[in-house]
Amino acid sequence: MLEHLLYFSPLLILVFGAVLFMLLPQVNEEHTAYFKTARIILLISFILNIIFYNKDPLPDITASNRFVLLFQSMIYVCAFVILFLSRKWFVAMNIAGTHFCGNLFFVVCSAYLLISSTNLYLTSLAIILFMVGNFFMLGNENKKQEVNISRNIYGAMSVIIAMLLFISVYIFWQSNNNLSYADLRSLLALKPDDMRLYCASACIIISFLFLLNLAPLHFCFTETTGIMVLPVFTYFVLIPLIAAMGAFVEINIHVFAPIYEHLAFFYRVIALLSVGIGAIGACSGKNIHKILSCGAVFNFGIVFLLLYDFNFESLQITFSYMLIYLLSMSGVCASLYGFRIKGEYLFMLNEIEGAAQKRPYVSAVLCILLISLLGLPPSLGFVGIFAMLNNLAMQRHYYEIIYILLMFLVLAYAYLQIIMALYFYKSRESFDRADKGIYIAMMLNMVIMMIILMKPQYFSDYLAFMTESVFE
Amino acid sequence: MTELLLLVLLLPLCGCLFILTTKKDNINAFNVAVFTLFAVILLIVRLLQLQNMQMYDIEPYVIKWFKEYNAKLHFRADIYSLLLLLSVDISLLIGAVGLTVKQRKNKTLMLAGVYLAWTFGGLFCAGDMISFYIFFAAQLLPLFMLMGKFGNMRKNSSLSLFFIFNFAGIMLLLTAIILLYKFNQGNVLLTDITTIGLPRHLKLAVWSLISLSFIIRIPIWPFHYWISSISAGIKNPLVYIITVMLPLTGLYGFMRFWQYHIPQIVGSYVPVIAVFGILTMLFIAIIGTSHKDFLQKLFSYSTVYYLLFLLSDILLNGMYKLNIVYALFIFMIVNSSLAVLDLWSENACEESNCGYHGILAYMPRLSKIIAFFVLIAVGLPVSSMFWNNFVLISAIFKANFAVGLGIMISISMVGMALLYELYVMSDLQTNYPATEITVEDISDRKLAFFIGVIILVFLSFFNPLWFII
């Protein structure tokens, strides 16, 4: 019993963190100690998770392997980065930020469960919890009317997704009482032509598409990120995508493998649609958050396209591309914390005009990271785009290559607007001094990117080692 | 020698790091940039001496970059790459010398200049297609920044077009490289690139993509617009020189990818490129004569000459590469010197309010130097450019009379335009001032620097590689 409790300790600590911060009052004064405590709790949970990564307290419904550890670690690191960066925002706004921390712990718990789940009951529950967490996260520290509208739309969509999940669970439960991934896989292999099972599978896939913000279910993400506050934006472009991708890969390998040949075309259409909509959508706005969130739709479209048959090679390339994207994106988010005028964080293109004159280092880092997101050498993004295109060429997906490169051109125009706003206009106002922590975060990000760029083989080998366990 | 080559590649990168650490609004960044460029120039001269005019005897430096993709990066240098790199570094040095005191304190400008020197070094010494692509694409961001930030750009749409066109070119090259990579199961050396066995339709696609990506940078019609529109109004000598250097990367791409011969599959399309090239040359030459700005005329002149070198390479099946490189060596130096000298005279104009007409009459030192460089540019037989251009044009006439005629008309027009502008700048009769005006001539140090450049150019007349033998 004690042993099982120990194996559960990372999750229990996260739950403790969530409850603790939810119960703490949201006072309107700066309390950096809250964020420090949150980071310590998160770090303890992370360390315990690494120590007990291969110990499974509930082998029937959860899995513990290197693949799960990889995704859980990514979530921990991203949550840590979010806590580190968002503290600056809450200090600037003179808000304690306890509810934000509590919310973050809650979604990290849900993500933890979602990634380690091997049972449809638990997966559905984790997805619903995740959506609840996202719903509350959207309302964090934002009093604007538009946010409430977007939040309500997200809530309505979440209810629909929850209903779809319920239908799916009910159908599978009717066909087979046990909803473990292994049993569901056998069921799908036994009844490959059962329409009801197809519908149930489709419901699950739709819920993942919603979490991954892929087209045509991207609108909630792109519309809400445009108006949300910076810490919430940072959360939305990092954690939900990692959690959903990890769980989606697992469920496809362990459950949908028998029907994958029927799904492949659907996945490809979704991926190409996301790439197109993401790139074109990015060009239509003057809001930096919206441009970047459309960029996320574009990049996750590519990630989705790379998953063509869920084999070892495709997964390795997918995760390389995804990790490079996440690394660049976390750097972009860090640099956005450096643009502030009179305590207000900026997110419109006209607000950051001429920022390079006042904040040259932050602007330079943002510029380099945007170039990295476009895959231009000598930035790290080149490694990702090279591996991605090479992989598509090996699969003879020539039309997809042409389409992706065309869309990269469209996306380049959108990112160009940010770079031009930063550099080619005269600064009208004086920017607030950026916190040292932001410079440290950006510097760390650049150093990590440089190391990977110099020795991509180590990074690739590490990913291969972590990924192979998903097939066990 | 391999170590020296590595030093040539790494020194500008170290220079960039030093510039990053210098204080804002300080001359230190300029000093580091000049020192770096000067050191690289000396290293290249030493490399040329060691190489002793033989081709390909420097052992390539190999970096095992990405084992999984069999992506080893090869760096090697031959007479072409070293001479071109030398001319680029000398041109950048001339550009740096041409900067005003205020411009010299601009850290970003210095950083971008030295970074570009590094990318040019990498590009010219790249031995395989991935390293070539890396440096080819790495030039885009600093070029874009320099043009937008220091080139007094007012047209944002032209700047966006510049980026998008170039980005498209980079994407085309990347697609071609990925296809070649796939069929070779790994990275390909530039010397072996024409020997890779590809299906016919794919071969055509690959070589078309490669040609298009280089043509975008040269620029042949219809890709000429962006470069002419953004070069207008650039009043910073270093930025102007860098802008004018951009077509060199496309030209070098053709020379390297079609090292020994033009692939048969695209050979039949060479006349099409030649027709577009000649039409662009004539068009740009006409536009150049109609402009009233020396820099605009100089820009037309340089574009026409780049097209001449391109046509010489592809029409003569790569047989006159050494002549092209010798001519380019002096062409780059002359071009950058003229840009700097003109901007100095324009600055003097602004400071003394004496007007552009007849400005050189007040500046006897500058007048002599600029006249000498204009005469070299139009074909005075005192530099290796004259002899090598003579050889190239004669060979083109022999290969295709109509193309030769088109080239002669174009280069005569741009030459005349430059001479006319020199006349306007020297002629005081038409715009004689009512009161006496004093204009500060160039300083002794600047005069000494340009006398050094003139000696370098003059010595190339006897032997372009006089410093080796």
PDB file of N, CA and C in Angstrom, chain B residues 326-376:
ATOM      1  N   TYR B 326      38.455  36.371 -62.513  1.00  0.00           N
ATOM      2  CA  TYR B 326      39.432  37.465 -62.569  1.00  0.00           C
ATOM      3  C   TYR B 326      38.724  38.794 -62.804  1.00  0.00           C
ATOM      4  N   ALA B 327      37.779  38.780 -63.734  1.00  0.00           N
ATOM      5  CA  ALA B 327      37.045  40.019 -64.038  1.00  0.00           C
ATOM      6  C   ALA B 327      36.217  40.455 -62.831  1.00  0.00           C
ATOM      7  N   LEU B 328      35.573  39.458 -62.192  1.00  0.00           N
ATOM      8  CA  LEU B 328      34.729  39.758 -61.029  1.00  0.00           C
ATOM      9  C   LEU B 328      35.547  40.366 -59.890  1.00  0.00           C
ATOM     10  N   PHE B 329      36.762  39.877 -59.738  1.00  0.00           N
ATOM     11  CA  PHE B 329      37.633  40.333 -58.650  1.00  0.00           C
ATOM     12  C   PHE B 329      37.803  41.861 -58.704  1.00  0.00           C
ATOM     13  N   ILE B 330      38.113  42.360 -59.884  1.00  0.00           N
ATOM     14  CA  ILE B 330      38.315  43.807 -60.024  1.00  0.00           C
ATOM     15  C   ILE B 330      36.968  44.522 -60.069  1.00  0.00           C
ATOM     16  N   PHE B 331      36.002  43.897 -60.719  1.00  0.00           N
ATOM     17  CA  PHE B 331      34.673  44.508 -60.843  1.00  0.00           C
ATOM     18  C   PHE B 331      34.097  44.850 -59.454  1.00  0.00           C
ATOM     19  N   MET B 332      34.226  43.922 -58.527  1.00  0.00           N
ATOM     20  CA  MET B 332      33.685  44.138 -57.183  1.00  0.00           C
ATOM     21  C   MET B 332      34.390  45.314 -56.488  1.00  0.00           C
ATOM     22  N   ILE B 333      35.706  45.346 -56.637  1.00  0.00           N
ATOM     23  CA  ILE B 333      36.476  46.409 -55.976  1.00  0.00           C
ATOM     24  C   ILE B 333      36.140  47.774 -56.581  1.00  0.00           C
ATOM     25  N   VAL B 334      36.077  47.805 -57.904  1.00  0.00           N
ATOM     26  CA  VAL B 334      35.783  49.070 -58.596  1.00  0.00           C
ATOM     27  C   VAL B 334      34.377  49.554 -58.235  1.00  0.00           C
ATOM     28  N   ASN B 335      33.458  48.627 -58.250  1.00  0.00           N
ATOM     29  CA  ASN B 335      32.058  48.950 -57.964  1.00  0.00           C
ATOM     30  C   ASN B 335      31.912  49.542 -56.563  1.00  0.00           C
ATOM     31  N   SER B 336      32.513  48.877 -55.585  1.00  0.00           N
ATOM     32  CA  SER B 336      32.366  49.360 -54.202  1.00  0.00           C
ATOM     33  C   SER B 336      33.109  50.684 -54.016  1.00  0.00           C
ATOM     34  N   SER B 337      34.255  50.832 -54.677  1.00  0.00           N
ATOM     35  CA  SER B 337      35.001  52.096 -54.558  1.00  0.00           C
ATOM     36  C   SER B 337      34.169  53.242 -55.115  1.00  0.00           C
ATOM     37  N   LEU B 338      33.536  53.011 -56.274  1.00  0.00           N
ATOM     38  CA  LEU B 338      32.726  54.070 -56.879  1.00  0.00           C
ATOM     39  C   LEU B 338      31.560  54.462 -55.978  1.00  0.00           C
ATOM     40  N   ALA B 339      30.951  53.455 -55.355  1.00  0.00           N
ATOM     41  CA  ALA B 339      29.813  53.734 -54.466  1.00  0.00           C
ATOM     42  C   ALA B 339      30.256  54.616 -53.299  1.00  0.00           C
ATOM     43  N   VAL B 340      31.389  54.259 -52.704  1.00  0.00           N
ATOM     44  CA  VAL B 340      31.888  55.021 -51.554  1.00  0.00           C
ATOM     45  C   VAL B 340      32.248  56.443 -51.979  1.00  0.00           C
ATOM     46  N   LEU B 341      32.955  56.562 -53.101  1.00  0.00           N
ATOM     47  CA  LEU B 341      33.400  57.888 -53.550  1.00  0.00           C
ATOM     48  C   LEU B 341      32.220  58.786 -53.886  1.00  0.00           C
ATOM     49  N   ASP B 342      31.197  58.187 -54.526  1.00  0.00           N
ATOM     50  CA  ASP B 342      30.025  58.997 -54.861  1.00  0.00           C
ATOM     51  C   ASP B 342      29.310  59.470 -53.596  1.00  0.00           C
ATOM     52  N   LEU B 343      29.192  58.570 -52.627  1.00  0.00           N
ATOM     53  CA  LEU B 343      28.492  58.964 -51.393  1.00  0.00           C
ATOM     54  C   LEU B 343      29.276  60.031 -50.636  1.00  0.00           C
ATOM     55  N   TRP B 344      30.589  59.979 -50.724  1.00  0.00           N
ATOM     56  CA  TRP B 344      31.404  61.037 -50.104  1.00  0.00           C
ATOM     57  C   TRP B 344      31.118  62.376 -50.778  1.00  0.00           C
ATOM     58  N   SER B 345      31.080  62.345 -52.113  1.00  0.00           N
ATOM     59  CA  SER B 345      30.822  63.608 -52.819  1.00  0.00           C
ATOM     60  C   SER B 345      29.423  64.124 -52.502  1.00  0.00           C
ATOM     61  N   GLU B 346      28.462  63.224 -52.378  1.00  0.00           N
ATOM     62  CA  GLU B 346      27.090  63.644 -52.048  1.00  0.00           C
ATOM     63  C   GLU B 346      27.038  64.258 -50.653  1.00  0.00           C
ATOM     64  N   ASN B 347      27.772  63.646 -49.723  1.00  0.00           N
ATOM     65  CA  ASN B 347      27.824  64.195 -48.357  1.00  0.00           C
ATOM     66  C   ASN B 347      28.436  65.593 -48.367  1.00  0.00           C
ATOM     67  N   ALA B 348      29.508  65.724 -49.161  1.00  0.00           N
ATOM     68  CA  ALA B 348      30.177  67.037 -49.249  1.00  0.00           C
ATOM     69  C   ALA B 348      29.213  68.068 -49.823  1.00  0.00           C
ATOM     70  N   CYS B 349      28.420  67.635 -50.803  1.00  0.00           N
ATOM     71  CA  CYS B 349      27.389  68.499 -51.414  1.00  0.00           C
ATOM     72  C   CYS B 349      26.427  69.023 -50.368  1.00  0.00           C
ATOM     73  N   GLU B 350      25.951  68.078 -49.558  1.00  0.00           N
ATOM     74  CA  GLU B 350      24.951  68.433 -48.540  1.00  0.00           C
ATOM     75  C   GLU B 350      25.533  69.389 -47.505  1.00  0.00           C
ATOM     76  N   GLU B 351      26.776  69.126 -47.130  1.00  0.00           N
ATOM     77  CA  GLU B 351      27.391  69.945 -46.079  1.00  0.00           C
ATOM     78  C   GLU B 351      27.672  71.373 -46.549  1.00  0.00           C
ATOM     79  N   SER B 352      28.056  71.519 -47.832  1.00  0.00           N
ATOM     80  CA  SER B 352      28.452  72.851 -48.304  1.00  0.00           C
ATOM     81  C   SER B 352      27.371  73.558 -49.109  1.00  0.00           C
ATOM     82  N   ASN B 353      26.295  72.870 -49.379  1.00  0.00           N
ATOM     83  CA  ASN B 353      25.185  73.424 -50.170  1.00  0.00           C
ATOM     84  C   ASN B 353      25.643  73.946 -51.533  1.00  0.00           C
ATOM     85  N   CYS B 354      26.595  73.264 -52.141  1.00  0.00           N
ATOM     86  CA  CYS B 354      27.111  73.770 -53.416  1.00  0.00           C
ATOM     87  C   CYS B 354      26.415  73.154 -54.622  1.00  0.00           C
ATOM     88  N   GLY B 355      25.584  72.188 -54.414  1.00  0.00           N
ATOM     89  CA  GLY B 355      24.897  71.554 -55.544  1.00  0.00           C
ATOM     90  C   GLY B 355      25.717  70.415 -56.112  1.00  0.00           C
ATOM     91  N   TYR B 356      25.014  69.504 -56.751  1.00  0.00           N
ATOM     92  CA  TYR B 356      25.644  68.278 -57.250  1.00  0.00           C
ATOM     93  C   TYR B 356      26.492  68.565 -58.495  1.00  0.00           C
ATOM     94  N   HIS B 357      25.998  69.464 -59.356  1.00  0.00           N
ATOM     95  CA  HIS B 357      26.715  69.774 -60.600  1.00  0.00           C
ATOM     96  C   HIS B 357      28.055  70.437 -60.293  1.00  0.00           C
ATOM     97  N   GLY B 358      29.084  69.853 -60.831  1.00  0.00           N
ATOM     98  CA  GLY B 358      30.399  70.456 -60.670  1.00  0.00           C
ATOM     99  C   GLY B 358      31.036  70.266 -59.309  1.00  0.00           C
ATOM    100  N   ILE B 359      30.489  69.405 -58.510  1.00  0.00           N
ATOM    101  CA  ILE B 359      31.027  69.195 -57.157  1.00  0.00           C
ATOM    102  C   ILE B 359      32.491  68.771 -57.196  1.00  0.00           C
ATOM    103  N   LEU B 360      32.844  67.961 -58.204  1.00  0.00           N
ATOM    104  CA  LEU B 360      34.221  67.448 -58.243  1.00  0.00           C
ATOM    105  C   LEU B 360      35.238  68.561 -58.527  1.00  0.00           C
ATOM    106  N   ALA B 361      34.754  69.665 -59.087  1.00  0.00           N
ATOM    107  CA  ALA B 361      35.666  70.774 -59.363  1.00  0.00           C
ATOM    108  C   ALA B 361      36.219  71.364 -58.075  1.00  0.00           C
ATOM    109  N   TYR B 362      35.446  71.206 -56.985  1.00  0.00           N
ATOM    110  CA  TYR B 362      35.903  71.713 -55.690  1.00  0.00           C
ATOM    111  C   TYR B 362      36.732  70.677 -54.927  1.00  0.00           C
ATOM    112  N   MET B 363      36.722  69.451 -55.430  1.00  0.00           N
ATOM    113  CA  MET B 363      37.403  68.373 -54.695  1.00  0.00           C
ATOM    114  C   MET B 363      38.396  67.684 -55.637  1.00  0.00           C
ATOM    115  N   PRO B 364      39.548  68.305 -55.849  1.00  0.00           N
ATOM    116  CA  PRO B 364      40.477  67.760 -56.857  1.00  0.00           C
ATOM    117  C   PRO B 364      40.950  66.345 -56.563  1.00  0.00           C
ATOM    118  N   ARG B 365      41.162  66.027 -55.292  1.00  0.00           N
ATOM    119  CA  ARG B 365      41.651  64.665 -54.957  1.00  0.00           C
ATOM    120  C   ARG B 365      40.591  63.623 -55.308  1.00  0.00           C
ATOM    121  N   LEU B 366      39.400  63.878 -54.817  1.00  0.00           N
ATOM    122  CA  LEU B 366      38.298  62.938 -55.065  1.00  0.00           C
ATOM    123  C   LEU B 366      38.026  62.829 -56.557  1.00  0.00           C
ATOM    124  N   SER B 367      38.128  63.967 -57.230  1.00  0.00           N
ATOM    125  CA  SER B 367      37.860  64.017 -58.666  1.00  0.00           C
ATOM    126  C   SER B 367      38.777  63.059 -59.424  1.00  0.00           C
ATOM    127  N   LYS B 368      40.059  63.094 -59.060  1.00  0.00           N
ATOM    128  CA  LYS B 368      41.034  62.241 -59.768  1.00  0.00           C
ATOM    129  C   LYS B 368      40.736  60.762 -59.515  1.00  0.00           C
ATOM    130  N   ILE B 369      40.459  60.452 -58.269  1.00  0.00           N
ATOM    131  CA  ILE B 369      40.224  59.036 -57.928  1.00  0.00           C
ATOM    132  C   ILE B 369      38.950  58.520 -58.594  1.00  0.00           C
ATOM    133  N   ILE B 370      37.889  59.298 -58.486  1.00  0.00           N
ATOM    134  CA  ILE B 370      36.609  58.836 -59.049  1.00  0.00           C
ATOM    135  C   ILE B 370      36.715  58.714 -60.581  1.00  0.00           C
ATOM    136  N   ALA B 371      37.432  59.648 -61.188  1.00  0.00           N
ATOM    137  CA  ALA B 371      37.601  59.592 -62.647  1.00  0.00           C
ATOM    138  C   ALA B 371      38.354  58.317 -63.043  1.00  0.00           C
ATOM    139  N   PHE B 372      39.372  57.997 -62.251  1.00  0.00           N
ATOM    140  CA  PHE B 372      40.147  56.786 -62.541  1.00  0.00           C
ATOM    141  C   PHE B 372      39.267  55.532 -62.454  1.00  0.00           C
ATOM    142  N   PHE B 373      38.454  55.479 -61.396  1.00  0.00           N
ATOM    143  CA  PHE B 373      37.609  54.282 -61.228  1.00  0.00           C
ATOM    144  C   PHE B 373      36.506  54.205 -62.291  1.00  0.00           C
ATOM    145  N   VAL B 374      35.958  55.348 -62.670  1.00  0.00           N
ATOM    146  CA  VAL B 374      34.921  55.338 -63.724  1.00  0.00           C
ATOM    147  C   VAL B 374      35.545  54.844 -65.032  1.00  0.00           C
ATOM    148  N   LEU B 375      36.747  55.311 -65.298  1.00  0.00           N
ATOM    149  CA  LEU B 375      37.403  54.884 -66.543  1.00  0.00           C
ATOM    150  C   LEU B 375      37.701  53.378 -66.526  1.00  0.00           C
ATOM    151  N   ILE B 376      38.108  52.874 -65.379  1.00  0.00           N
ATOM    152  CA  ILE B 376      38.333  51.414 -65.286  1.00  0.00           C
ATOM    153  C   ILE B 376      37.009  50.690 -65.525  1.00  0.00           C
TER     154      ILE B 376
END
